[in-house]
Amino acid sequence: MDAVVYQGPHDVAVEQVDEPEIEHENDIIVDITTTCICGSDLHMYEGRTSADPGIVFGHENMGNVIETGDAVTSLEEGDRVVMPFNVACGFCRNCENGYTGFCTNVNPGFAGGAYGYVAMGPYKGGQAEKLRVPYADFNALKLPEGDEHEDSFALLADIFPTGWHGTRLANLQPGESIAIFGAGPVGLMAAYSAKIQGASEIYVVDRVESRLELAEDHCDARPINFEESDPVEQIKDAHGGGVDTGVDAVGYQAIDPETDPGDDAYDPARENPAVVLNQLIQTVRPTGELGVPGLYVPSDPGAPDEMAAQGRLGIDFGKLFEKGLKLGTGQCNVKQYNRELRDMIVEGRADPSWVVSHRVDLERAPEMYEKFDEREEGVIKVLLEP
């Protein structure tokens, strides 16, 4: 079958790989109808992880069940399903407590597993024609029959729940204000989630105008371009004092607005892994709360300095302490949210599909990886169709 295979930094190719097979009686095989390129995939694509060539990418996957293991009881051939990017067992202590992003059984020596991602277990990705899903009764979310809401349902694998998760880590309450740093897919979904949850004011910080326009048009957010002036001062001037909550939807490849953009606004030399966290510490009012779904890593081969290469950041912890801020971190436990978000989509209460900018054949994956990595205007969320 065809699959998107990592070749090395800035190089993926669509290659023939072996089709997945039932390996355990609780597995299913899914014929993929939609799979997504994620910003997290770019960390591997850019060579910023220890990923080895040969990985089949793709942790945002949906499709139709074509084969079931003998122990699968809630699913049958023909069912339409979407899988959380988390691979989870369902019965370890963390899974039983709802922390499926930190399952202790699926990836020995590490809390958490995922499809097609370095260090997240032996699970091949779904940027391919077919995918094996382990612990399928627990991991696969059944969807209505047909092809309605295909784009929206595909986003249930990761970015819609992860954006929602960012607001929950920050404990956003109806009527509160929120500042979201990063207007990539997760940041936009955090802003959309904040709107649904009744935030009074939403500020979204980025430098890509097309993304800021989406935040304004679909989330009723106030766009803040950090290339124009200090985003902290922009938000404080508009809001007065500080906002109630904040979300870091950027992670460790954050761009420092005080550096010279030169000809290449995304020059790695402009990176400052701690800059967004420190800006949020300044932006959020005393005793406010911060949610950090943005990815941070314990080691970074392409880091701008030796400390960051070890996953250590220069965070203004003294100011964090002085202000009595609370901080929530960690990848999304998708199953905490995906069923309710699915039902909101079905009932017309939510439609996150506006964030999708491209739906293309799987064969165009190398081209779209390059465009997404270059942050081309208008390239927001790319869906691949095998």
mmCIF file of C-alpha atoms in Angstrom:
data_model
loop_
_atom_site.group_PDB
_atom_site.id
_atom_site.type_symbol
_atom_site.label_atom_id
_atom_site.label_comp_id
_atom_site.label_asym_id
_atom_site.label_seq_id
_atom_site.Cartn_x
_atom_site.Cartn_y
_atom_site.Cartn_z
ATOM 1 C CA MET A 1 0.000 0.000 0.000
ATOM 2 C CA ASP A 2 1.031 3.642 -0.353
ATOM 3 C CA ALA A 3 2.232 5.507 2.738
ATOM 4 C CA VAL A 4 4.082 8.710 3.633
ATOM 5 C CA VAL A 5 7.552 7.650 4.773
ATOM 6 C CA TYR A 6 10.180 9.836 6.450
ATOM 7 C CA GLN A 7 13.446 9.865 4.507
ATOM 8 C CA GLY A 8 15.400 12.434 6.506
ATOM 9 C CA PRO A 9 15.240 16.145 7.361
ATOM 10 C CA HIS A 10 12.871 17.996 5.016
ATOM 11 C CA ASP A 11 12.271 14.847 2.998
ATOM 12 C CA VAL A 12 9.224 12.583 2.922
ATOM 13 C CA ALA A 13 8.109 10.319 0.098
ATOM 14 C CA VAL A 14 5.065 8.263 -0.785
ATOM 15 C CA GLU A 15 6.293 4.692 -0.913
ATOM 16 C CA GLN A 16 4.970 1.161 -1.026
ATOM 17 C CA VAL A 17 4.949 -0.466 2.433
ATOM 18 C CA ASP A 18 3.480 -3.672 3.804
ATOM 19 C CA GLU A 19 -0.221 -3.625 4.585
ATOM 20 C CA PRO A 20 -1.096 -3.897 8.281
ATOM 21 C CA GLU A 21 -2.418 -7.140 9.681
ATOM 22 C CA ILE A 22 -4.348 -8.152 12.772
ATOM 23 C CA GLU A 23 -1.652 -8.776 15.396
ATOM 24 C CA HIS A 24 -3.854 -9.175 18.458
ATOM 25 C CA GLU A 25 -7.458 -10.233 18.816
ATOM 26 C CA ASN A 26 -8.481 -6.735 19.966
ATOM 27 C CA ASP A 27 -7.100 -5.049 16.813
ATOM 28 C CA ILE A 28 -9.014 -3.664 13.873
ATOM 29 C CA ILE A 29 -7.833 -2.658 10.404
ATOM 30 C CA VAL A 30 -9.142 0.665 9.094
ATOM 31 C CA ASP A 31 -9.350 1.734 5.466
ATOM 32 C CA ILE A 32 -8.227 5.370 5.787
ATOM 33 C CA THR A 33 -10.515 7.968 4.200
ATOM 34 C CA THR A 34 -8.902 11.075 5.722
ATOM 35 C CA THR A 35 -5.596 11.658 7.489
ATOM 36 C CA CYS A 36 -4.059 15.001 8.439
ATOM 37 C CA ILE A 37 -0.668 16.676 8.466
ATOM 38 C CA CYS A 38 -0.019 18.034 11.951
ATOM 39 C CA GLY A 39 2.328 20.731 13.166
ATOM 40 C CA SER A 40 3.855 18.069 15.397
ATOM 41 C CA ASP A 41 4.811 16.129 12.265
ATOM 42 C CA LEU A 42 6.952 19.100 11.272
ATOM 43 C CA HIS A 43 9.205 18.563 14.285
ATOM 44 C CA MET A 44 10.215 15.211 12.795
ATOM 45 C CA TYR A 45 10.152 16.501 9.225
ATOM 46 C CA GLU A 46 12.610 19.266 10.118
ATOM 47 C CA GLY A 47 14.999 16.865 11.835
ATOM 48 C CA ARG A 48 14.264 18.310 15.269
ATOM 49 C CA THR A 49 13.766 14.879 16.842
ATOM 50 C CA SER A 50 15.633 11.579 16.947
ATOM 51 C CA ALA A 51 13.323 10.090 14.302
ATOM 52 C CA ASP A 52 15.028 7.546 12.050
ATOM 53 C CA PRO A 53 14.253 7.249 8.341
ATOM 54 C CA GLY A 54 11.512 4.730 7.604
ATOM 55 C CA ILE A 55 8.814 5.982 9.973
ATOM 56 C CA VAL A 56 5.331 6.034 8.438
ATOM 57 C CA PHE A 57 3.883 9.371 9.520
ATOM 58 C CA GLY A 58 0.316 10.176 10.533
ATOM 59 C CA HIS A 59 -1.372 10.363 13.931
ATOM 60 C CA GLU A 60 -4.658 12.030 12.874
ATOM 61 C CA ASN A 61 -6.661 9.279 11.217
ATOM 62 C CA MET A 62 -10.204 8.283 10.313
ATOM 63 C CA GLY A 63 -11.824 5.770 8.006
ATOM 64 C CA ASN A 64 -13.910 2.624 7.770
ATOM 65 C CA VAL A 65 -13.372 -0.671 9.573
ATOM 66 C CA ILE A 66 -12.512 -3.449 7.112
ATOM 67 C CA GLU A 67 -11.363 -6.189 9.497
ATOM 68 C CA THR A 68 -11.793 -6.952 13.195
ATOM 69 C CA GLY A 69 -9.993 -9.188 15.651
ATOM 70 C CA ASP A 70 -11.925 -11.968 17.358
ATOM 71 C CA ALA A 71 -12.105 -10.104 20.695
ATOM 72 C CA VAL A 72 -13.519 -6.861 19.294
ATOM 73 C CA THR A 73 -17.111 -6.493 20.498
ATOM 74 C CA SER A 74 -18.328 -2.929 19.840
ATOM 75 C CA LEU A 75 -17.161 -2.492 16.253
ATOM 76 C CA GLU A 76 -17.849 -4.342 13.022
ATOM 77 C CA GLU A 77 -16.834 -4.148 9.399
ATOM 78 C CA GLY A 78 -18.217 -1.053 7.714
ATOM 79 C CA ASP A 79 -18.226 1.135 10.827
ATOM 80 C CA ARG A 80 -16.941 4.664 10.302
ATOM 81 C CA VAL A 81 -14.430 5.619 12.994
ATOM 82 C CA VAL A 82 -11.929 8.278 14.040
ATOM 83 C CA MET A 83 -8.975 7.458 16.269
ATOM 84 C CA PRO A 84 -7.458 9.672 18.969
ATOM 85 C CA PHE A 85 -3.798 10.266 18.249
ATOM 86 C CA ASN A 86 -3.191 8.653 21.655
ATOM 87 C CA VAL A 87 -2.776 4.904 21.629
ATOM 88 C CA ALA A 88 -4.073 3.734 25.012
ATOM 89 C CA CYS A 89 -4.898 0.436 26.700
ATOM 90 C CA GLY A 90 -7.950 1.569 28.676
ATOM 91 C CA PHE A 91 -7.127 -0.292 31.886
ATOM 92 C CA CYS A 92 -3.898 1.069 33.372
ATOM 93 C CA ARG A 93 -4.151 3.531 36.265
ATOM 94 C CA ASN A 94 -3.743 6.591 34.051
ATOM 95 C CA CYS A 95 -6.282 5.392 31.493
ATOM 96 C CA GLU A 96 -8.802 4.591 34.230
ATOM 97 C CA ASN A 97 -8.359 8.160 35.520
ATOM 98 C CA GLY A 98 -8.883 9.629 32.057
ATOM 99 C CA TYR A 99 -5.231 10.359 31.259
ATOM 100 C CA THR A 100 -5.117 8.344 28.059
ATOM 101 C CA GLY A 101 -2.278 10.497 26.733
ATOM 102 C CA PHE A 102 -0.108 8.963 29.440
ATOM 103 C CA CYS A 103 -0.969 5.271 29.174
ATOM 104 C CA THR A 104 1.697 3.161 30.880
ATOM 105 C CA ASN A 105 1.078 -0.080 28.980
ATOM 106 C CA VAL A 106 1.344 0.740 25.273
ATOM 107 C CA ASN A 107 4.910 2.054 25.190
ATOM 108 C CA PRO A 108 7.179 0.433 27.796
ATOM 109 C CA GLY A 109 9.418 2.891 29.593
ATOM 110 C CA PHE A 110 7.404 5.905 28.470
ATOM 111 C CA ALA A 111 4.020 7.273 29.532
ATOM 112 C CA GLY A 112 2.053 7.589 26.319
ATOM 113 C CA GLY A 113 1.809 6.171 22.831
ATOM 114 C CA ALA A 114 0.816 7.491 19.416
ATOM 115 C CA TYR A 115 0.603 6.504 15.779
ATOM 116 C CA GLY A 116 3.518 7.318 13.519
ATOM 117 C CA TYR A 117 5.593 9.343 15.951
ATOM 118 C CA VAL A 118 9.145 9.019 17.230
ATOM 119 C CA ALA A 119 9.512 7.470 20.701
ATOM 120 C CA MET A 120 5.752 6.924 20.950
ATOM 121 C CA GLY A 121 5.756 3.187 20.420
ATOM 122 C CA PRO A 122 5.772 0.724 17.505
ATOM 123 C CA TYR A 123 2.533 1.977 15.956
ATOM 124 C CA LYS A 124 2.728 2.865 12.274
ATOM 125 C CA GLY A 125 1.063 6.066 11.163
ATOM 126 C CA GLY A 126 -2.081 6.505 9.153
ATOM 127 C CA GLN A 127 -0.822 8.704 6.335
ATOM 128 C CA ALA A 128 -1.367 5.547 4.380
ATOM 129 C CA GLU A 129 -4.119 3.535 2.791
ATOM 130 C CA LYS A 130 -4.724 1.370 5.871
ATOM 131 C CA LEU A 131 -4.014 1.439 9.608
ATOM 132 C CA ARG A 132 -3.915 -1.121 12.411
ATOM 133 C CA VAL A 133 -5.674 0.115 15.539
ATOM 134 C CA PRO A 134 -4.839 -1.728 18.802
ATOM 135 C CA TYR A 135 -7.252 -1.915 21.750
ATOM 136 C CA ALA A 136 -9.848 -0.935 19.193
ATOM 137 C CA ASP A 137 -12.952 -1.075 21.365
ATOM 138 C CA PHE A 138 -11.355 1.593 23.540
ATOM 139 C CA ASN A 139 -9.466 3.649 20.951
ATOM 140 C CA ALA A 140 -11.852 3.943 18.000
ATOM 141 C CA LEU A 141 -14.720 6.433 18.226
ATOM 142 C CA LYS A 142 -17.701 5.420 16.117
ATOM 143 C CA LEU A 143 -19.154 8.067 13.804
ATOM 144 C CA PRO A 144 -22.461 8.375 11.944
ATOM 145 C CA GLU A 145 -22.649 6.472 8.687
ATOM 146 C CA GLY A 146 -21.979 8.159 5.378
ATOM 147 C CA ASP A 147 -19.540 10.947 4.596
ATOM 148 C CA GLU A 148 -21.169 13.953 6.260
ATOM 149 C CA HIS A 149 -18.904 16.171 8.408
ATOM 150 C CA GLU A 150 -15.805 14.356 7.078
ATOM 151 C CA ASP A 151 -13.492 17.347 7.559
ATOM 152 C CA SER A 152 -14.842 18.189 11.017
ATOM 153 C CA PHE A 153 -14.731 14.594 12.242
ATOM 154 C CA ALA A 154 -11.128 14.228 11.040
ATOM 155 C CA LEU A 155 -10.170 17.055 13.394
ATOM 156 C CA LEU A 156 -11.419 14.983 16.365
ATOM 157 C CA ALA A 157 -8.235 12.922 16.146
ATOM 158 C CA ASP A 158 -6.150 15.773 17.521
ATOM 159 C CA ILE A 159 -6.475 19.486 16.939
ATOM 160 C CA PHE A 160 -10.072 20.154 18.030
ATOM 161 C CA PRO A 161 -9.702 18.203 21.299
ATOM 162 C CA THR A 162 -6.187 19.595 21.789
ATOM 163 C CA GLY A 163 -7.388 23.175 21.363
ATOM 164 C CA TRP A 164 -10.208 22.434 23.809
ATOM 165 C CA HIS A 165 -7.656 20.849 26.144
ATOM 166 C CA GLY A 166 -5.621 24.059 26.163
ATOM 167 C CA THR A 167 -8.589 26.013 27.472
ATOM 168 C CA ARG A 168 -9.312 23.352 30.091
ATOM 169 C CA LEU A 169 -5.683 23.318 31.272
ATOM 170 C CA ALA A 170 -6.137 27.066 31.759
ATOM 171 C CA ASN A 171 -9.473 26.460 33.519
ATOM 172 C CA LEU A 172 -11.253 29.043 31.362
ATOM 173 C CA GLN A 173 -14.666 29.990 32.758
ATOM 174 C CA PRO A 174 -17.598 31.622 30.928
ATOM 175 C CA GLY A 175 -17.164 35.383 30.879
ATOM 176 C CA GLU A 176 -13.389 35.284 31.357
ATOM 177 C CA SER A 177 -10.782 36.712 28.992
ATOM 178 C CA ILE A 178 -8.068 34.643 27.323
ATOM 179 C CA ALA A 179 -4.876 35.222 25.344
ATOM 180 C CA ILE A 180 -3.807 32.464 22.951
ATOM 181 C CA PHE A 181 -0.286 32.540 21.583
ATOM 182 C CA GLY A 182 -0.068 30.782 18.235
ATOM 183 C CA ALA A 183 -2.623 30.791 15.420
ATOM 184 C CA GLY A 184 -1.684 27.483 13.894
ATOM 185 C CA PRO A 185 -4.378 24.787 13.809
ATOM 186 C CA VAL A 186 -4.249 24.101 17.566
ATOM 187 C CA GLY A 187 -4.228 27.789 18.486
ATOM 188 C CA LEU A 188 -7.174 28.451 16.186
ATOM 189 C CA MET A 189 -9.043 25.535 17.725
ATOM 190 C CA ALA A 190 -8.240 26.865 21.202
ATOM 191 C CA ALA A 191 -9.721 30.223 20.199
ATOM 192 C CA TYR A 192 -12.782 28.506 18.702
ATOM 193 C CA SER A 193 -13.157 26.424 21.861
ATOM 194 C CA ALA A 194 -12.924 29.571 23.981
ATOM 195 C CA LYS A 195 -15.697 31.148 21.928
ATOM 196 C CA ILE A 196 -17.924 28.081 22.355
ATOM 197 C CA GLN A 197 -17.241 28.087 26.095
ATOM 198 C CA GLY A 198 -18.322 31.713 26.463
ATOM 199 C CA ALA A 199 -15.066 33.649 26.811
ATOM 200 C CA SER A 200 -15.718 37.378 27.006
ATOM 201 C CA GLU A 201 -12.552 38.472 25.167
ATOM 202 C CA ILE A 202 -10.216 36.390 23.021
ATOM 203 C CA TYR A 203 -6.786 37.582 21.893
ATOM 204 C CA VAL A 204 -4.789 35.536 19.377
ATOM 205 C CA VAL A 205 -1.089 36.222 18.802
ATOM 206 C CA ASP A 206 0.766 35.273 15.626
ATOM 207 C CA ARG A 207 2.487 36.889 12.643
ATOM 208 C CA VAL A 208 0.798 35.112 9.693
ATOM 209 C CA GLU A 209 -1.988 37.420 8.547
ATOM 210 C CA SER A 210 -4.157 34.707 6.980
ATOM 211 C CA ARG A 211 -4.201 32.852 10.292
ATOM 212 C CA LEU A 212 -5.007 35.977 12.288
ATOM 213 C CA GLU A 213 -7.853 36.720 9.889
ATOM 214 C CA LEU A 214 -9.315 33.265 10.523
ATOM 215 C CA ALA A 215 -9.158 33.873 14.272
ATOM 216 C CA GLU A 216 -10.987 37.159 13.843
ATOM 217 C CA ASP A 217 -13.591 35.849 11.409
ATOM 218 C CA HIS A 218 -14.455 32.524 13.050
ATOM 219 C CA CYS A 219 -13.588 33.008 16.724
ATOM 220 C CA ASP A 220 -14.470 36.685 17.262
ATOM 221 C CA ALA A 221 -10.875 37.090 18.413
ATOM 222 C CA ARG A 222 -8.795 40.227 18.446
ATOM 223 C CA PRO A 223 -5.712 39.564 16.267
ATOM 224 C CA ILE A 224 -2.321 40.513 17.686
ATOM 225 C CA ASN A 225 0.608 40.570 15.245
ATOM 226 C CA PHE A 226 3.787 40.168 17.271
ATOM 227 C CA GLU A 227 5.930 41.512 14.423
ATOM 228 C CA GLU A 228 4.271 44.924 14.748
ATOM 229 C CA SER A 229 4.988 45.550 18.429
ATOM 230 C CA ASP A 230 5.293 43.797 21.798
ATOM 231 C CA PRO A 231 2.281 41.451 22.029
ATOM 232 C CA VAL A 232 2.151 41.754 25.822
ATOM 233 C CA GLU A 233 1.787 45.522 25.594
ATOM 234 C CA GLN A 234 -0.746 45.226 22.769
ATOM 235 C CA ILE A 235 -2.956 42.968 24.875
ATOM 236 C CA LYS A 236 -2.588 45.011 28.037
ATOM 237 C CA ASP A 237 -3.327 48.236 26.174
ATOM 238 C CA ALA A 238 -6.481 46.701 24.721
ATOM 239 C CA HIS A 239 -7.656 44.896 27.825
ATOM 240 C CA GLY A 240 -6.182 46.774 30.754
ATOM 241 C CA GLY A 241 -4.206 44.990 33.434
ATOM 242 C CA GLY A 242 -4.008 41.374 32.337
ATOM 243 C CA VAL A 243 -6.236 38.679 30.927
ATOM 244 C CA ASP A 244 -7.705 35.950 33.121
ATOM 245 C CA THR A 245 -6.182 32.973 31.321
ATOM 246 C CA GLY A 246 -3.632 32.157 28.654
ATOM 247 C CA VAL A 247 -2.769 29.312 26.277
ATOM 248 C CA ASP A 248 0.591 28.455 24.741
ATOM 249 C CA ALA A 249 -0.218 26.789 21.416
ATOM 250 C CA VAL A 250 3.283 27.314 20.042
ATOM 251 C CA GLY A 251 5.786 25.171 21.930
ATOM 252 C CA TYR A 252 9.536 24.985 21.789
ATOM 253 C CA GLN A 253 10.023 26.436 18.297
ATOM 254 C CA ALA A 254 8.669 29.841 19.304
ATOM 255 C CA ILE A 255 9.961 32.889 17.442
ATOM 256 C CA ASP A 256 11.345 35.783 19.461
ATOM 257 C CA PRO A 257 9.666 38.987 18.205
ATOM 258 C CA GLU A 258 12.647 41.067 19.292
ATOM 259 C CA THR A 259 14.956 39.387 16.777
ATOM 260 C CA ASP A 260 15.442 40.759 13.278
ATOM 261 C CA PRO A 261 13.281 38.808 10.792
ATOM 262 C CA GLY A 262 15.601 39.643 7.889
ATOM 263 C CA ASP A 263 14.606 37.879 4.688
ATOM 264 C CA ASP A 264 13.385 34.751 6.438
ATOM 265 C CA ALA A 265 10.897 35.297 9.251
ATOM 266 C CA TYR A 266 11.239 31.624 10.268
ATOM 267 C CA ASP A 267 15.010 31.522 10.483
ATOM 268 C CA PRO A 268 15.852 29.057 13.317
ATOM 269 C CA ALA A 269 18.252 31.691 14.618
ATOM 270 C CA ARG A 270 15.158 33.630 15.734
ATOM 271 C CA GLU A 271 13.984 30.841 18.025
ATOM 272 C CA ASN A 272 13.658 31.331 21.758
ATOM 273 C CA PRO A 273 11.946 28.285 23.316
ATOM 274 C CA ALA A 274 10.956 30.180 26.472
ATOM 275 C CA VAL A 275 9.656 33.379 24.914
ATOM 276 C CA VAL A 276 5.941 32.499 24.718
ATOM 277 C CA LEU A 277 5.824 31.112 28.250
ATOM 278 C CA ASN A 278 7.446 34.291 29.544
ATOM 279 C CA GLN A 279 5.072 36.466 27.544
ATOM 280 C CA LEU A 280 2.119 34.597 29.015
ATOM 281 C CA ILE A 281 3.506 35.056 32.526
ATOM 282 C CA GLN A 282 3.522 38.789 31.831
ATOM 283 C CA THR A 283 0.121 38.835 30.106
ATOM 284 C CA VAL A 284 -2.039 36.879 32.561
ATOM 285 C CA ARG A 285 -3.288 38.652 35.667
ATOM 286 C CA PRO A 286 -2.117 37.646 39.166
ATOM 287 C CA THR A 287 -3.678 34.313 40.259
ATOM 288 C CA GLY A 288 -4.667 33.571 36.654
ATOM 289 C CA GLU A 289 -4.072 30.231 34.937
ATOM 290 C CA LEU A 290 -2.001 29.081 31.969
ATOM 291 C CA GLY A 291 -2.587 26.080 29.694
ATOM 292 C CA VAL A 292 0.332 24.701 27.722
ATOM 293 C CA PRO A 293 -0.677 22.203 25.015
ATOM 294 C CA GLY A 294 2.198 23.463 22.829
ATOM 295 C CA LEU A 295 4.854 20.792 22.436
ATOM 296 C CA TYR A 296 8.032 20.889 24.514
ATOM 297 C CA VAL A 297 10.633 18.129 24.346
ATOM 298 C CA PRO A 298 13.302 16.772 26.717
ATOM 299 C CA SER A 299 15.937 17.019 23.965
ATOM 300 C CA ASP A 300 16.174 19.025 20.750
ATOM 301 C CA PRO A 301 18.955 18.294 18.244
ATOM 302 C CA GLY A 302 18.328 21.596 16.448
ATOM 303 C CA ALA A 303 18.066 23.846 19.488
ATOM 304 C CA PRO A 304 19.478 27.390 19.382
ATOM 305 C CA ASP A 305 21.659 26.810 22.471
ATOM 306 C CA GLU A 306 23.021 24.027 24.657
ATOM 307 C CA MET A 307 20.502 24.498 27.450
ATOM 308 C CA ALA A 308 17.516 24.295 25.094
ATOM 309 C CA ALA A 309 19.059 21.212 23.472
ATOM 310 C CA GLN A 310 18.551 19.494 26.831
ATOM 311 C CA GLY A 311 14.951 20.676 27.088
ATOM 312 C CA ARG A 312 15.818 23.257 29.746
ATOM 313 C CA LEU A 313 14.276 26.702 29.383
ATOM 314 C CA GLY A 314 14.953 30.127 30.884
ATOM 315 C CA ILE A 315 11.487 30.627 32.345
ATOM 316 C CA ASP A 316 10.713 33.605 34.589
ATOM 317 C CA PHE A 317 9.697 31.356 37.447
ATOM 318 C CA GLY A 318 10.155 34.103 40.012
ATOM 319 C CA LYS A 319 7.495 36.214 38.293
ATOM 320 C CA LEU A 320 5.254 33.151 37.917
ATOM 321 C CA PHE A 321 5.546 32.572 41.663
ATOM 322 C CA GLU A 322 5.144 36.242 42.542
ATOM 323 C CA LYS A 323 1.871 36.417 40.605
ATOM 324 C CA GLY A 324 0.542 33.145 42.023
ATOM 325 C CA LEU A 325 -0.092 31.757 38.554
ATOM 326 C CA LYS A 326 -1.172 28.181 37.974
ATOM 327 C CA LEU A 327 0.261 26.176 35.108
ATOM 328 C CA GLY A 328 -1.193 23.125 33.342
ATOM 329 C CA THR A 329 0.810 21.189 30.770
ATOM 330 C CA GLY A 330 0.841 18.025 28.732
ATOM 331 C CA GLN A 331 -0.489 16.470 25.572
ATOM 332 C CA CYS A 332 -4.218 16.098 25.162
ATOM 333 C CA ASN A 333 -6.105 13.112 26.533
ATOM 334 C CA VAL A 334 -8.327 13.038 23.452
ATOM 335 C CA LYS A 335 -10.889 10.610 24.847
ATOM 336 C CA GLN A 336 -11.771 13.098 27.588
ATOM 337 C CA TYR A 337 -13.345 15.310 24.932
ATOM 338 C CA ASN A 338 -13.867 13.609 21.566
ATOM 339 C CA ARG A 339 -17.269 12.023 22.208
ATOM 340 C CA GLU A 340 -18.831 15.281 23.359
ATOM 341 C CA LEU A 341 -17.183 17.257 20.564
ATOM 342 C CA ARG A 342 -18.440 14.693 18.038
ATOM 343 C CA ASP A 343 -21.977 15.142 19.338
ATOM 344 C CA MET A 344 -21.645 18.929 19.146
ATOM 345 C CA ILE A 345 -20.664 18.571 15.486
ATOM 346 C CA VAL A 346 -23.557 16.208 14.770
ATOM 347 C CA GLU A 347 -26.036 18.601 16.421
ATOM 348 C CA GLY A 348 -24.659 21.649 14.616
ATOM 349 C CA ARG A 349 -23.298 23.251 17.787
ATOM 350 C CA ALA A 350 -19.736 23.173 16.440
ATOM 351 C CA ASP A 351 -18.180 23.039 12.991
ATOM 352 C CA PRO A 352 -14.389 23.263 13.108
ATOM 353 C CA SER A 353 -14.004 22.459 9.394
ATOM 354 C CA TRP A 354 -13.338 26.141 8.601
ATOM 355 C CA VAL A 355 -9.738 25.581 9.685
ATOM 356 C CA VAL A 356 -9.164 23.112 6.809
ATOM 357 C CA SER A 357 -7.353 24.859 3.987
ATOM 358 C CA HIS A 358 -6.461 21.912 1.749
ATOM 359 C CA ARG A 359 -7.770 18.436 0.986
ATOM 360 C CA VAL A 360 -5.460 16.658 -1.462
ATOM 361 C CA ASP A 361 -4.514 13.182 -2.636
ATOM 362 C CA LEU A 362 -1.960 11.300 -0.549
ATOM 363 C CA GLU A 363 0.503 11.527 -3.453
ATOM 364 C CA ARG A 364 0.791 15.281 -2.863
ATOM 365 C CA ALA A 365 1.996 14.831 0.731
ATOM 366 C CA PRO A 366 5.657 15.769 0.002
ATOM 367 C CA GLU A 367 4.558 19.016 -1.660
ATOM 368 C CA MET A 368 2.169 19.902 1.170
ATOM 369 C CA TYR A 369 4.740 19.123 3.864
ATOM 370 C CA GLU A 370 7.059 21.632 2.216
ATOM 371 C CA LYS A 371 4.364 24.313 1.943
ATOM 372 C CA PHE A 372 3.192 23.789 5.532
ATOM 373 C CA ASP A 373 6.755 23.838 6.826
ATOM 374 C CA GLU A 374 7.375 27.156 5.069
ATOM 375 C CA ARG A 375 4.220 28.591 6.675
ATOM 376 C CA GLU A 376 2.926 29.705 3.305
ATOM 377 C CA GLU A 377 0.018 32.098 3.467
ATOM 378 C CA GLY A 378 -3.235 30.177 3.286
ATOM 379 C CA VAL A 379 -1.752 26.804 4.267
ATOM 380 C CA ILE A 380 -3.417 26.159 7.604
ATOM 381 C CA LYS A 381 -4.609 22.568 7.912
ATOM 382 C CA VAL A 382 -3.892 19.973 5.255
ATOM 383 C CA LEU A 383 -6.011 16.820 4.924
ATOM 384 C CA LEU A 384 -4.734 13.889 2.876
ATOM 385 C CA GLU A 385 -7.010 11.473 1.070
ATOM 386 C CA PRO A 386 -5.431 8.064 0.301
#
